[in-house]
Amino acid sequence: MPRLKYASILRVLVLVGLLCIWIQIMLAASSSGLDRDGEDMMNINETSEQVLALVPQELHKYLLVHPKNVTGNSTERAGPKNITSIRRAIERSNDAQTIYNEDIFGPVQNDTVIIAIQVHTRITYLRHLIVSLAQAKDIERTLLIFSHDYYDEEVNDLVRSIDFTKVMQIFYPYSIQTHPNEFPGVDPNDCPRNFKYNKALKQKCNNALHPDVHGHYREAKYTQTKHHWWWKANRIFNQLQCTTTHTGPVLFLEEDHYVAEDFLHMLALLRNTADKTCPQCEILCLGTYLKTYQYHLNSDKVEITPWHSSMHNMGMAFNRTVWASIMAHQDQFCAYDDYNWDYSLLHLSQNRGAVGKFKVMLCKGPRVFHIGECGIHHKKSNCNASTVIGKVQKLLQTASSHLYPSRVTATVTFGGAKHNKKLLKGNGGWGDIRDQELCANMTREGRQMKKYFFT
């Protein structure tokens, strides 16, 4: 009996051990999923009935997922089916420069408001951004440019289903998806992030000589965001045929933003106010990161202050004249050891010499909101888009009587000491000379974009 009892205990221990191993594998897979911006977990949370109730019936088509597309939100989305075909599709689309719905809403004018939307893989957030855009006054006069760093047919179908204004898609051609085993993706011979310098030299990994300011080596999933932002801006201002003579504003949004219905009205007020009273205000900003919102006090209030990356990077707009100033100091952006595009732009702003730092005019009552619970820097365990979106919807519903002010009142501030402090060194992640060279080369491409891929 003791021997049988011992055997039984042993079997139980083996089973428990196997169970522990299985749990670890599942946790690893879950962690891997979160590395893809929490997309899998987020998309499990379907749009709630409460959120749908606040969306006009005719716009539900942008939110409801057809059953056949369920796998589009699963882990299958992480693995490209055919890299060569995706590269060719991207090249064809970028060459074509198709503007959807142009026959309905007319061609792009020199003063058309262009809305540039940076898209990764978070389709749930993107659906809600599109719904918010669809409800905005005068949206039919704009051009939406969706800039993608991941080629996905479900996302493409969603974007091309937009019928309320002109739409264009552009595709970042140097993505991790299209370069999975080579730079700018992850080359097998690249140095791991935490390799010590001497060990990297001994191992002779590709970028051994170029750790960042903190002694770490590049991580492609982080460098891609800055590359994509820079490529997108260059593409819109320098390369598209429809923007050759464009002098209007370009408003920069991201897939996890949400706009108020009067955001274009407010942008026009900011432009008129800046033209008349603040010619030094080069950047206009519709979004702020406030914790509480008092629209009865601030709906028609704007602030003029030095531009700061962490406060004024959401819903910001500028024109070709400002872009020319950025281009004149592009080395300050591309060579700065920071993987964040906004901190790199802040560094550029602080190093424009006699021109001085960017001044921004921003809404005290924001018209652009951040709804992303999951992303590059946000890995919450409960990534329920509906919770945050519901709060923003109710906020705007409550504030509806304070929207569309006839004029705005501006106050001038000089920012706090923290926000005026000179950046001494960046956040790192951008020490690799290949990243700096790729960034610089993007500004050297002419309006006729060079061929990126070989067949």
Coordinates of N, CA and C in Angstrom, one line a residue, residues 101-185:
N101 N -14.0 58.6 -53.2 CA -15.1 59.6 -53.0 C -14.9 60.9 -53.6
E102 N -13.8 61.1 -54.4 CA -13.5 62.4 -55.0 C -14.6 62.8 -56.0
D103 N -15.2 61.8 -56.6 CA -16.2 62.1 -57.6 C -17.5 62.6 -56.9
I104 N -17.6 62.3 -55.6 CA -18.8 62.8 -54.9 C -18.5 64.2 -54.2
F105 N -17.4 64.3 -53.6 CA -17.1 65.5 -52.8 C -16.2 66.5 -53.5
G106 N -15.7 66.2 -54.7 CA -14.9 67.2 -55.4 C -13.4 67.0 -55.1
P107 N -12.5 67.6 -55.9 CA -11.1 67.5 -55.7 C -10.6 68.2 -54.5
V108 N -9.4 67.9 -54.1 CA -8.7 68.6 -53.0 C -8.3 70.0 -53.4
Q109 N -8.7 70.9 -52.6 CA -8.3 72.3 -52.9 C -7.1 72.7 -52.1
N110 N -6.5 73.9 -52.4 CA -5.3 74.3 -51.7 C -5.5 74.5 -50.2
D111 N -6.7 74.9 -49.8 CA -7.0 75.2 -48.4 C -7.8 74.1 -47.8
T112 N -8.0 72.9 -48.4 CA -8.7 71.8 -47.8 C -8.0 71.4 -46.5
V113 N -8.8 71.1 -45.5 CA -8.2 70.6 -44.2 C -7.9 69.1 -44.5
I114 N -6.7 68.8 -44.3 CA -6.2 67.4 -44.4 C -6.1 66.8 -43.0
I115 N -6.7 65.6 -42.8 CA -6.6 65.0 -41.5 C -5.8 63.7 -41.7
A116 N -4.6 63.7 -41.1 CA -3.7 62.6 -41.2 C -3.9 61.7 -40.0
I117 N -4.2 60.4 -40.2 CA -4.5 59.5 -39.1 C -3.5 58.3 -39.2
Q118 N -2.7 58.2 -38.1 CA -1.7 57.1 -38.1 C -2.4 55.9 -37.5
V119 N -2.3 54.8 -38.3 CA -3.0 53.5 -37.9 C -2.0 52.4 -37.8
H120 N -2.2 51.6 -36.7 CA -1.4 50.4 -36.5 C -2.3 49.2 -36.6
T121 N -2.8 48.6 -35.6 CA -3.6 47.4 -35.7 C -4.9 47.5 -34.8
R122 N -5.1 48.5 -34.1 CA -6.2 48.6 -33.2 C -7.5 49.0 -33.8
I123 N -8.1 48.1 -34.5 CA -9.2 48.4 -35.3 C -10.5 48.8 -34.5
T124 N -10.6 48.3 -33.3 CA -11.7 48.7 -32.5 C -11.7 50.2 -32.2
Y125 N -10.6 50.7 -31.8 CA -10.5 52.2 -31.6 C -10.7 52.9 -32.9
L126 N -10.2 52.4 -34.0 CA -10.3 53.0 -35.3 C -11.8 53.2 -35.7
R127 N -12.5 52.1 -35.4 CA -14.0 52.2 -35.7 C -14.6 53.4 -35.1
H128 N -14.3 53.6 -33.8 CA -14.9 54.7 -33.0 C -14.4 56.0 -33.5
L129 N -13.2 56.1 -33.9 CA -12.7 57.4 -34.4 C -13.5 57.7 -35.7
I130 N -13.7 56.7 -36.5 CA -14.4 57.0 -37.8 C -15.8 57.4 -37.5
V131 N -16.5 56.8 -36.5 CA -17.8 57.2 -36.1 C -17.8 58.7 -35.7
S132 N -16.8 59.0 -34.9 CA -16.8 60.4 -34.4 C -16.5 61.4 -35.5
L133 N -15.7 61.0 -36.5 CA -15.4 61.9 -37.6 C -16.7 62.0 -38.5
A134 N -17.4 60.9 -38.6 CA -18.7 61.0 -39.4 C -19.7 61.9 -38.9
Q135 N -19.7 62.2 -37.6 CA -20.7 63.1 -37.0 C -20.2 64.5 -36.9
A136 N -19.0 64.8 -37.4 CA -18.5 66.2 -37.3 C -19.1 67.1 -38.4
K137 N -19.4 68.3 -38.0 CA -19.9 69.3 -39.0 C -18.8 69.6 -40.0
D138 N -19.1 69.7 -41.2 CA -18.3 70.1 -42.3 C -17.2 69.0 -42.7
I139 N -17.4 67.8 -42.2 CA -16.4 66.7 -42.5 C -16.3 66.4 -43.9
E140 N -17.4 66.7 -44.7 CA -17.4 66.4 -46.1 C -16.5 67.3 -46.9
R141 N -15.9 68.3 -46.3 CA -15.0 69.2 -47.0 C -13.6 68.8 -46.8
T142 N -13.3 67.8 -46.0 CA -11.9 67.4 -45.7 C -11.4 66.3 -46.5
L143 N -10.2 66.0 -46.4 CA -9.5 64.8 -46.9 C -9.0 64.0 -45.8
L144 N -9.4 62.8 -45.6 CA -8.9 61.9 -44.6 C -7.7 61.1 -45.2
I145 N -6.5 61.2 -44.7 CA -5.4 60.3 -45.1 C -5.1 59.3 -44.0
F146 N -5.4 58.1 -44.2 CA -5.1 57.0 -43.3 C -3.7 56.5 -43.6
S147 N -2.8 56.6 -42.7 CA -1.4 56.1 -42.9 C -1.2 54.9 -42.1
H148 N -0.9 53.7 -42.7 CA -0.8 52.4 -42.1 C 0.6 51.9 -42.0
D149 N 0.9 51.3 -40.9 CA 2.2 50.5 -40.8 C 1.9 49.0 -40.7
Y150 N 0.7 48.6 -40.9 CA 0.3 47.2 -41.0 C -0.7 47.0 -42.0
Y151 N -0.5 46.2 -43.0 CA -1.4 45.9 -44.1 C -2.4 44.8 -43.7
D152 N -3.7 45.2 -43.6 CA -4.7 44.3 -43.1 C -5.9 44.5 -43.9
E153 N -6.5 43.5 -44.5 CA -7.6 43.6 -45.4 C -8.9 44.1 -44.6
E154 N -9.0 43.6 -43.4 CA -10.2 44.1 -42.6 C -10.2 45.6 -42.4
V155 N -9.0 46.1 -42.0 CA -8.8 47.5 -41.8 C -9.0 48.2 -43.1
N156 N -8.5 47.7 -44.2 CA -8.7 48.3 -45.5 C -10.1 48.4 -45.9
D157 N -10.9 47.3 -45.7 CA -12.3 47.3 -46.0 C -13.0 48.4 -45.2
L158 N -12.7 48.5 -43.9 CA -13.3 49.5 -43.1 C -13.1 50.9 -43.6
V159 N -11.8 51.2 -43.9 CA -11.4 52.6 -44.3 C -12.1 52.9 -45.6
R160 N -12.1 51.9 -46.5 CA -12.7 52.2 -47.9 C -14.2 52.1 -47.9
S161 N -14.8 51.8 -46.8 CA -16.3 51.9 -46.7 C -16.7 53.2 -46.2
I162 N -15.8 54.1 -45.9 CA -16.2 55.5 -45.5 C -16.9 56.2 -46.7
D163 N -18.0 56.8 -46.4 CA -18.8 57.4 -47.5 C -19.2 58.9 -47.2
F164 N -18.6 59.5 -46.2 CA -19.0 60.8 -45.8 C -18.0 61.9 -46.1
T165 N -16.8 61.5 -46.7 CA -15.9 62.5 -47.2 C -14.8 61.8 -48.1
K166 N -13.9 62.6 -48.6 CA -12.8 62.0 -49.4 C -11.8 61.2 -48.5
V167 N -11.3 60.1 -49.0 CA -10.4 59.3 -48.3 C -9.2 58.8 -49.1
M168 N -8.0 58.8 -48.5 CA -6.8 58.2 -49.2 C -6.1 57.3 -48.2
Q169 N -5.5 56.3 -48.6 CA -4.7 55.4 -47.8 C -3.2 55.5 -48.3
I170 N -2.3 55.6 -47.3 CA -0.9 55.5 -47.6 C -0.3 54.5 -46.7
F171 N 0.7 53.8 -47.2 CA 1.3 52.6 -46.4 C 2.8 52.8 -46.2
Y172 N 3.1 52.9 -44.9 CA 4.5 53.0 -44.5 C 5.3 51.8 -45.1
P173 N 6.2 52.0 -46.0 CA 6.8 50.8 -46.7 C 8.0 50.2 -46.0
Y174 N 8.4 50.7 -44.8 CA 9.6 50.1 -44.1 C 9.1 49.4 -42.8
S175 N 8.0 48.8 -42.8 CA 7.4 48.3 -41.5 C 8.0 47.0 -41.1
I176 N 7.8 46.7 -39.8 CA 8.2 45.4 -39.3 C 7.5 44.3 -40.0
Q177 N 6.2 44.5 -40.4 CA 5.5 43.5 -41.1 C 6.1 43.1 -42.4
T178 N 6.6 44.1 -43.2 CA 7.2 43.8 -44.5 C 8.7 43.5 -44.4
H179 N 9.3 43.7 -43.3 CA 10.7 43.4 -43.1 C 10.9 42.6 -41.8
P180 N 10.3 41.4 -41.7 CA 10.3 40.7 -40.4 C 11.6 40.2 -39.9
N181 N 12.6 40.0 -40.9 CA 13.8 39.4 -40.5 C 15.0 40.2 -41.0
E182 N 14.8 41.5 -41.1 CA 15.8 42.4 -41.6 C 15.5 43.8 -41.1
F183 N 16.5 44.7 -41.0 CA 16.2 46.0 -40.7 C 15.3 46.7 -41.8
P184 N 14.4 47.5 -41.4 CA 14.1 48.1 -40.1 C 13.3 47.2 -39.1
G185 N 13.0 45.9 -39.5 CA 12.5 45.0 -38.6 C 13.6 44.4 -37.7

